[in-house]
Short mmCIF file of C-alpha atoms in Angstrom, two decimals:
data_model
loop_
_atom_site.label_atom_id
_atom_site.label_comp_id
_atom_site.label_asym_id
_atom_site.label_seq_id
_atom_site.Cartn_x
_atom_site.Cartn_y
_atom_site.Cartn_z
CA UNK A 1 -14.37 -14.11 5.74
CA UNK A 2 -10.93 -13.57 6.84
CA UNK A 3 -8.35 -10.65 6.97
CA UNK A 4 -5.94 -9.91 4.35
CA UNK A 5 -2.84 -8.60 4.03
CA UNK A 6 -1.83 -5.58 1.41
CA UNK A 7 1.72 -5.01 0.09
CA UNK A 8 1.64 -0.98 0.01
CA UNK A 9 1.87 0.61 -3.56
CA UNK A 10 5.44 2.55 -2.78
CA UNK A 11 6.63 4.62 -5.57
CA UNK A 12 10.50 3.53 -7.33
CA UNK A 13 10.36 0.35 -4.72
CA UNK A 14 7.73 -1.89 -4.95
CA UNK A 15 8.02 -2.52 -9.17
CA UNK A 16 7.45 -5.58 -10.27
CA UNK A 17 11.52 -6.83 -9.90
CA UNK A 18 10.72 -6.38 -6.63
CA UNK A 19 7.05 -7.68 -6.13
CA UNK A 20 8.41 -10.98 -7.77
CA UNK A 21 11.26 -11.11 -5.28
CA UNK A 22 9.63 -10.81 -2.26
CA UNK A 23 6.69 -12.91 -3.16
CA UNK A 24 9.73 -15.65 -4.13
CA UNK A 25 11.03 -15.42 -1.01
CA UNK A 26 8.75 -14.19 1.95
CA UNK A 27 4.77 -15.13 2.40
CA UNK A 28 1.72 -13.71 3.98
CA UNK A 29 0.88 -10.72 1.28
CA UNK A 30 -2.79 -11.54 -0.51
CA UNK A 31 -2.33 -8.86 -2.90
CA UNK A 32 0.21 -6.04 -3.87
CA UNK A 33 -0.72 -2.78 -5.04
CA UNK A 34 1.28 -1.25 -8.39
CA UNK A 35 2.48 1.98 -8.15
CA UNK A 36 0.39 4.35 -9.62
CA UNK A 37 -0.32 4.85 -13.66
CA UNK A 38 -1.48 8.33 -14.41
CA UNK A 39 -1.08 8.37 -18.15
CA UNK A 40 -3.87 7.96 -20.00
CA UNK A 41 -1.07 6.32 -22.75
CA UNK A 42 0.72 3.76 -20.63
CA UNK A 43 4.96 4.73 -21.03
CA UNK A 44 7.35 1.15 -21.08
CA UNK A 45 8.19 1.68 -17.52
CA UNK A 46 4.28 1.25 -17.04
CA UNK A 47 3.37 -1.34 -19.49
CA UNK A 48 5.94 -3.22 -18.27
CA UNK A 49 5.29 -3.17 -14.60
CA UNK A 50 1.68 -4.24 -15.55
CA UNK A 51 2.22 -6.98 -18.42
CA UNK A 52 1.00 -10.20 -16.89
CA UNK A 53 3.59 -12.24 -17.81
CA UNK A 54 5.97 -10.19 -15.44
CA UNK A 55 3.25 -10.41 -12.23
CA UNK A 56 2.45 -14.38 -13.14
CA UNK A 57 1.39 -16.23 -9.46
CA UNK A 58 0.32 -13.32 -7.55
CA UNK A 59 -2.18 -11.15 -6.78
CA UNK A 60 -2.05 -7.90 -7.78
CA UNK A 61 -4.26 -4.50 -7.89
CA UNK A 62 -3.36 -1.30 -10.57
CA UNK A 63 -3.28 1.17 -9.16
CA UNK A 64 -4.16 5.18 -10.81
CA UNK A 65 -4.02 8.61 -10.01
CA UNK A 66 -6.01 11.01 -11.52
CA UNK A 67 -8.85 13.74 -11.44
CA UNK A 68 -9.96 13.68 -14.85
CA UNK A 69 -12.68 10.46 -15.48
CA UNK A 70 -11.85 9.73 -18.65
CA UNK A 71 -8.15 9.46 -17.90
CA UNK A 72 -9.02 7.02 -15.25
CA UNK A 73 -11.30 5.49 -17.94
CA UNK A 74 -8.45 5.09 -20.27
CA UNK A 75 -6.22 3.65 -18.26
CA UNK A 76 -8.27 1.10 -16.88
CA UNK A 77 -9.66 -0.05 -19.97
CA UNK A 78 -6.35 -0.74 -20.87
CA UNK A 79 -5.79 -2.89 -17.75
CA UNK A 80 -8.87 -4.84 -18.15
CA UNK A 81 -7.95 -5.59 -21.64
CA UNK A 82 -4.25 -6.98 -20.14
CA UNK A 83 -7.35 -9.33 -18.16
CA UNK A 84 -6.96 -7.55 -14.46
CA UNK A 85 -10.24 -7.57 -12.62
CA UNK A 86 -10.00 -5.22 -10.83
CA UNK A 87 -8.21 -1.71 -9.97
CA UNK A 88 -7.95 1.18 -7.15
CA UNK A 89 -8.16 4.41 -7.16
CA UNK A 90 -5.32 6.96 -5.57
CA UNK A 91 -6.99 10.14 -3.22
CA UNK A 92 -4.19 9.49 -0.44
CA UNK A 93 -0.97 11.21 -2.13
CA UNK A 94 0.52 13.59 -0.48
CA UNK A 95 3.30 14.60 -2.98
CA UNK A 96 3.15 18.55 -2.85
CA UNK A 97 4.09 17.84 -7.24
CA UNK A 98 0.72 15.54 -7.54
CA UNK A 99 -2.10 17.51 -4.49
CA UNK A 100 -1.11 20.76 -6.16
CA UNK A 101 -2.84 19.38 -9.62
CA UNK A 102 -5.54 18.33 -8.02
CA UNK A 103 -4.71 14.72 -7.78
CA UNK A 104 -4.39 12.14 -4.90
CA UNK A 105 -5.16 13.70 -1.58
CA UNK A 106 -5.54 16.93 -3.95
CA UNK A 107 -8.59 15.61 -4.77
CA UNK A 108 -9.78 15.67 -1.00
CA UNK A 109 -9.49 19.57 -0.91
CA UNK A 110 -13.00 20.35 -1.76
CA UNK A 111 -15.94 17.57 -1.20
CA UNK A 112 -18.26 18.86 -4.04
CA UNK A 113 -15.14 19.00 -6.06
CA UNK A 114 -14.25 15.05 -5.15
CA UNK A 115 -18.01 14.52 -5.30
CA UNK A 116 -17.99 15.03 -9.48
CA UNK A 117 -14.81 13.34 -9.73
CA UNK A 118 -16.57 10.28 -7.93
CA UNK A 119 -19.51 10.04 -9.72
CA UNK A 120 -17.43 10.71 -13.48
CA UNK A 121 -15.16 8.16 -12.66
CA UNK A 122 -17.36 5.47 -11.37
CA UNK A 123 -19.82 6.68 -14.38
CA UNK A 124 -16.48 5.14 -17.00
CA UNK A 125 -15.11 3.39 -15.28
CA UNK A 126 -14.95 -0.55 -16.84
CA UNK A 127 -14.22 -2.22 -13.82
CA UNK A 128 -14.48 -2.72 -10.14
CA UNK A 129 -12.89 -0.32 -8.36
CA UNK A 130 -11.11 0.42 -4.78
CA UNK A 131 -10.79 3.54 -3.07
CA UNK A 132 -7.67 4.43 -1.52
CA UNK A 133 -7.41 8.11 0.49
CA UNK A 134 -6.47 10.29 3.45
CA UNK A 135 -8.27 12.19 5.66
CA UNK A 136 -7.91 15.62 4.72
CA UNK A 137 -5.60 18.18 3.69
CA UNK A 138 -4.77 20.34 7.14
CA UNK A 139 -7.09 18.96 9.27
CA UNK A 140 -9.53 15.43 10.97
CA UNK A 141 -12.35 18.09 10.95
CA UNK A 142 -12.55 17.57 7.23
CA UNK A 143 -12.54 13.95 7.41
CA UNK A 144 -17.06 13.81 8.07
CA UNK A 145 -17.59 15.72 4.81
CA UNK A 146 -15.10 13.88 2.78
CA UNK A 147 -16.64 10.31 4.07
CA UNK A 148 -19.80 11.16 3.05
CA UNK A 149 -18.93 11.78 0.21
CA UNK A 150 -16.94 9.07 -0.32
CA UNK A 151 -19.74 6.68 1.03
CA UNK A 152 -22.20 8.20 -2.39
CA UNK A 153 -20.22 5.37 -4.48
CA UNK A 154 -20.12 1.76 -5.33
CA UNK A 155 -16.45 0.88 -4.50
CA UNK A 156 -15.46 -2.47 -3.62
CA UNK A 157 -13.18 -1.54 -0.12
CA UNK A 158 -12.26 1.65 1.14
CA UNK A 159 -8.70 1.99 2.00
CA UNK A 160 -8.17 4.52 5.11
CA UNK A 161 -4.94 6.12 5.67
CA UNK A 162 -5.90 8.47 8.75
CA UNK A 163 -3.41 10.80 8.08
CA UNK A 164 -4.08 14.71 6.57
CA UNK A 165 -2.36 15.35 3.80
CA UNK A 166 0.04 17.96 4.85
CA UNK A 167 1.83 14.93 7.77
CA UNK A 168 3.05 13.05 4.90
CA UNK A 169 4.03 10.29 6.79
CA UNK A 170 5.40 11.93 10.37
CA UNK A 171 3.65 12.73 13.32
CA UNK A 172 0.43 10.38 14.82
CA UNK A 173 -2.37 8.45 12.89
CA UNK A 174 -6.41 10.08 13.86
CA UNK A 175 -7.66 6.95 15.39
CA UNK A 176 -11.05 8.93 15.91
CA UNK A 177 -11.08 9.92 12.08
CA UNK A 178 -11.12 6.02 11.43
CA UNK A 179 -12.99 4.91 14.25
CA UNK A 180 -16.00 7.19 12.73
CA UNK A 181 -15.73 5.05 8.97
CA UNK A 182 -15.83 1.91 11.01
CA UNK A 183 -18.94 2.50 13.22
CA UNK A 184 -20.38 3.89 9.72
CA UNK A 185 -19.67 0.93 7.57
CA UNK A 186 -19.04 -1.75 9.78
CA UNK A 187 -21.27 -1.50 13.31
CA UNK A 188 -24.17 0.27 12.20
CA UNK A 189 -26.63 -1.31 9.76
CA UNK A 190 -25.78 0.48 6.12
CA UNK A 191 -27.43 3.15 4.92
CA UNK A 192 -28.15 4.17 8.64
CA UNK A 193 -26.35 7.08 8.57
CA UNK A 194 -28.56 8.41 5.97
CA UNK A 195 -29.83 8.75 2.62
CA UNK A 196 -26.33 9.41 1.10
CA UNK A 197 -24.69 6.87 2.57
CA UNK A 198 -27.76 4.51 1.28
CA UNK A 199 -27.09 5.09 -2.21
CA UNK A 200 -24.38 2.88 -1.88
CA UNK A 201 -26.13 0.06 -1.62
CA UNK A 202 -28.44 1.42 -4.46
CA UNK A 203 -25.95 1.53 -6.83
CA UNK A 204 -25.53 -1.80 -6.33
CA UNK A 205 -29.31 -2.59 -6.57
CA UNK A 206 -29.67 -1.28 -9.52
CA UNK A 207 -27.67 -4.09 -11.25
CA UNK A 208 -24.33 -2.15 -10.63
CA UNK A 209 -21.84 -4.81 -10.27
CA UNK A 210 -18.36 -2.97 -10.13
CA UNK A 211 -18.99 -2.50 -6.88
CA UNK A 212 -21.07 -4.34 -3.41
CA UNK A 213 -23.71 -3.66 -1.05
CA UNK A 214 -21.52 -4.41 1.06
CA UNK A 215 -18.40 -2.36 2.00
CA UNK A 216 -14.97 -3.75 2.74
CA UNK A 217 -12.90 -1.69 5.01
CA UNK A 218 -8.80 -1.40 5.37
CA UNK A 219 -6.66 -0.03 6.99
CA UNK A 220 -3.26 1.56 6.14
CA UNK A 221 -0.90 3.52 8.65
CA UNK A 222 2.37 2.61 10.94
CA UNK A 223 1.94 -1.13 11.30
CA UNK A 224 5.35 -2.37 12.43
CA UNK A 225 4.84 -5.12 14.56
CA UNK A 226 2.99 -7.84 14.79
CA UNK A 227 1.69 -6.23 18.18
CA UNK A 228 0.55 -3.43 15.97
CA UNK A 229 -1.42 -5.68 14.03
CA UNK A 230 -2.82 -7.84 16.48
CA UNK A 231 -3.84 -4.93 18.67
CA UNK A 232 -5.59 -3.27 15.67
CA UNK A 233 -7.69 -6.34 14.99
CA UNK A 234 -8.99 -6.39 18.38
CA UNK A 235 -9.94 -3.29 18.45
CA UNK A 236 -11.16 -3.28 14.60
CA UNK A 237 -12.58 -6.93 13.92
CA UNK A 238 -14.65 -6.04 11.59
CA UNK A 239 -12.11 -4.92 9.05
CA UNK A 240 -11.48 -6.74 5.81
CA UNK A 241 -7.84 -5.74 5.56
CA UNK A 242 -4.68 -4.11 6.48
CA UNK A 243 -2.12 -2.11 3.80
CA UNK A 244 1.70 -2.62 4.97
CA UNK A 245 4.34 -0.34 3.43
CA UNK A 246 7.52 0.70 5.21
CA UNK A 247 6.37 -2.41 7.96
CA UNK A 248 7.05 -4.55 5.22
CA UNK A 249 10.44 -2.54 4.99
CA UNK A 250 11.72 -2.56 8.07
CA UNK A 251 11.04 -6.28 8.44
CA UNK A 252 9.70 -8.45 5.61
CA UNK A 253 9.19 -11.05 7.44
CA UNK A 254 6.32 -9.08 9.16
CA UNK A 255 3.13 -10.62 7.32
CA UNK A 256 4.34 -13.92 8.43
CA UNK A 257 4.92 -13.52 11.77
CA UNK A 258 1.91 -11.50 12.51
CA UNK A 259 -0.22 -14.45 10.88
CA UNK A 260 1.67 -17.36 12.94
CA UNK A 261 0.92 -15.54 16.59
CA UNK A 262 -2.74 -15.08 14.94
CA UNK A 263 -2.79 -18.54 14.25
CA UNK A 264 -1.25 -19.64 17.52
CA UNK A 265 -3.41 -21.11 21.11
CA UNK A 266 -4.37 -18.23 22.66
CA UNK A 267 -2.75 -18.92 25.53
CA UNK A 268 -4.40 -15.28 27.53
CA UNK A 269 -7.72 -17.71 28.18
CA UNK A 270 -5.52 -20.38 29.63
CA UNK A 271 -3.25 -21.16 33.06
CA UNK A 272 -0.48 -20.60 31.01
CA UNK A 273 -1.24 -17.16 29.82
CA UNK A 274 2.18 -16.04 32.24
CA UNK A 275 4.05 -17.64 28.80
CA UNK A 276 2.56 -15.98 26.50
CA UNK A 277 5.22 -14.22 24.70
CA UNK A 278 5.01 -9.55 24.68
CA UNK A 279 4.92 -9.48 20.53
CA UNK A 280 6.04 -5.63 21.34
CA UNK A 281 8.82 -6.67 22.66
CA UNK A 282 10.23 -9.63 20.75
CA UNK A 283 13.39 -9.17 18.60
CA UNK A 284 13.65 -9.74 15.01
CA UNK A 285 16.19 -12.08 14.20
CA UNK A 286 16.45 -11.59 10.17
CA UNK A 287 16.24 -14.45 8.37
CA UNK A 288 20.20 -14.39 6.63
CA UNK A 289 19.96 -16.93 3.89
CA UNK A 290 16.54 -15.84 2.87
CA UNK A 291 17.47 -12.02 2.59
CA UNK A 292 20.37 -12.73 0.60
CA UNK A 293 18.17 -14.60 -1.80
CA UNK A 294 16.14 -11.92 -1.99
CA UNK A 295 18.45 -9.64 -2.89
CA UNK A 296 20.24 -11.91 -5.23
CA UNK A 297 16.85 -11.71 -7.01
CA UNK A 298 17.14 -7.96 -6.97
CA UNK A 299 19.94 -7.54 -8.05
CA UNK A 300 19.42 -10.00 -11.63
CA UNK A 301 16.29 -8.69 -12.11
CA UNK A 302 17.25 -4.61 -12.04
CA UNK A 303 20.49 -5.12 -13.90
CA UNK A 304 18.11 -6.99 -16.74
CA UNK A 305 15.44 -4.57 -15.87
CA UNK A 306 17.79 -1.43 -16.50
CA UNK A 307 20.33 -0.51 -18.99
CA UNK A 308 22.05 1.80 -16.90
CA UNK A 309 24.06 0.60 -13.78
CA UNK A 310 22.97 3.90 -11.77
CA UNK A 311 19.67 3.63 -11.68
CA UNK A 312 19.69 0.21 -10.47
CA UNK A 313 22.23 1.01 -7.78
CA UNK A 314 19.40 3.29 -6.81
CA UNK A 315 16.82 1.88 -6.46
CA UNK A 316 18.80 -1.43 -4.57
CA UNK A 317 20.54 1.45 -1.79
CA UNK A 318 16.83 2.54 -1.62
CA UNK A 319 15.82 -0.50 -0.31
CA UNK A 320 18.87 -0.59 2.17
CA UNK A 321 17.31 2.25 3.66
CA UNK A 322 14.61 0.02 5.09
CA UNK A 323 16.87 -2.73 6.01
CA UNK A 324 19.61 -1.71 8.14
CA UNK A 325 16.49 -1.55 10.42
CA UNK A 326 15.67 -5.15 9.94
CA UNK A 327 19.60 -5.85 9.86
CA UNK A 328 20.29 -3.92 12.85
CA UNK A 329 23.63 -2.60 11.19
CA UNK A 330 25.02 0.82 12.67
CA UNK A 331 25.51 3.87 10.72
CA UNK A 332 29.59 3.37 10.49
CA UNK A 333 28.58 -0.76 9.32
CA UNK A 334 26.34 1.03 6.02
CA UNK A 335 28.59 3.49 5.32
CA UNK A 336 30.61 1.30 2.64
CA UNK A 337 27.39 0.28 1.38
CA UNK A 338 26.20 4.32 1.09
CA UNK A 339 29.67 4.41 -0.53
CA UNK A 340 29.33 2.03 -3.25
CA UNK A 341 29.66 3.60 -7.10
CA UNK A 342 29.65 0.65 -9.17
CA UNK A 343 27.08 -2.84 -8.99
CA UNK A 344 29.81 -5.56 -8.22
CA UNK A 345 31.01 -2.77 -4.92
CA UNK A 346 27.53 -3.46 -3.52
CA UNK A 347 27.30 -6.49 -4.42
CA UNK A 348 30.80 -6.88 -2.23
CA UNK A 349 29.84 -4.28 0.29
CA UNK A 350 26.50 -6.74 0.44
CA UNK A 351 28.20 -10.37 1.04
CA UNK A 352 29.43 -8.35 4.05
CA UNK A 353 26.60 -7.44 5.74
CA UNK A 354 24.63 -10.49 5.32
#
């Protein structure tokens, strides 16, 4: 099974307009995860984001954020009715307001409560589901108990962001926590960690079609360059997928560039080893023609999607907080864009930037 590349759900950025524009201009991404859905009855914004006609030609996996099994069931049933074959459960969102309600990473606070939640969700879910999670609230020491609970259930894939909630997106990732999961899921015979873990396979053996006897493992967190991806896959060759988030905003070509290096001959084992490039030092030269097309599709898409100019302008500026790294513009060069007050002003500034 070849390793897959996923585009992470990023609230306010990776909606259907963005997904379609990105897929039209860049390659290498196998699936896009939607920003989380949390309402039992989808509102208009959520509905438009998941409508099949707004996501044609791309693989989209909706993500659900809730701590109520009946809410999960209601949303998943709606998604099933729209033809979606799978969903994802968010146990990773670090937002303070989300966590305070026991949702996202907040569901990880008490393993027994997490166990009851997952039991209810897996009992009620009409679709196969994967789980995206963090490793705890305060300390990686919480991970052992959390992982033991997670491995009881027949999820299709476990996506691990090895940070605790209190880190948000800062500080180092805790790779030892990921290694622990890798050992239990990939390198050891399934069930060797005890009867609790073996119960995952038992769900499948009993005929439950919402999971697989062989659990897939996905890594997420701080992948910014092809070298980062190559290093990860070298150390963890059994990983089924890597989820990229900010890395694909800092460099929209990241997935493509990694796949090109992965497909290239391994020069390290030949007499031409000295010619092999150091991927960590390869300078990114933006493909400005594709970037202009990408930004143009976003501009037109947001204008059509939104009734008011202000929200569209905010979305476009939010993306440039990342793209300025890709294009290499200085703060002084970016100043006119931040000062733009209308979409035509924004368009004129962008024409000079790219």
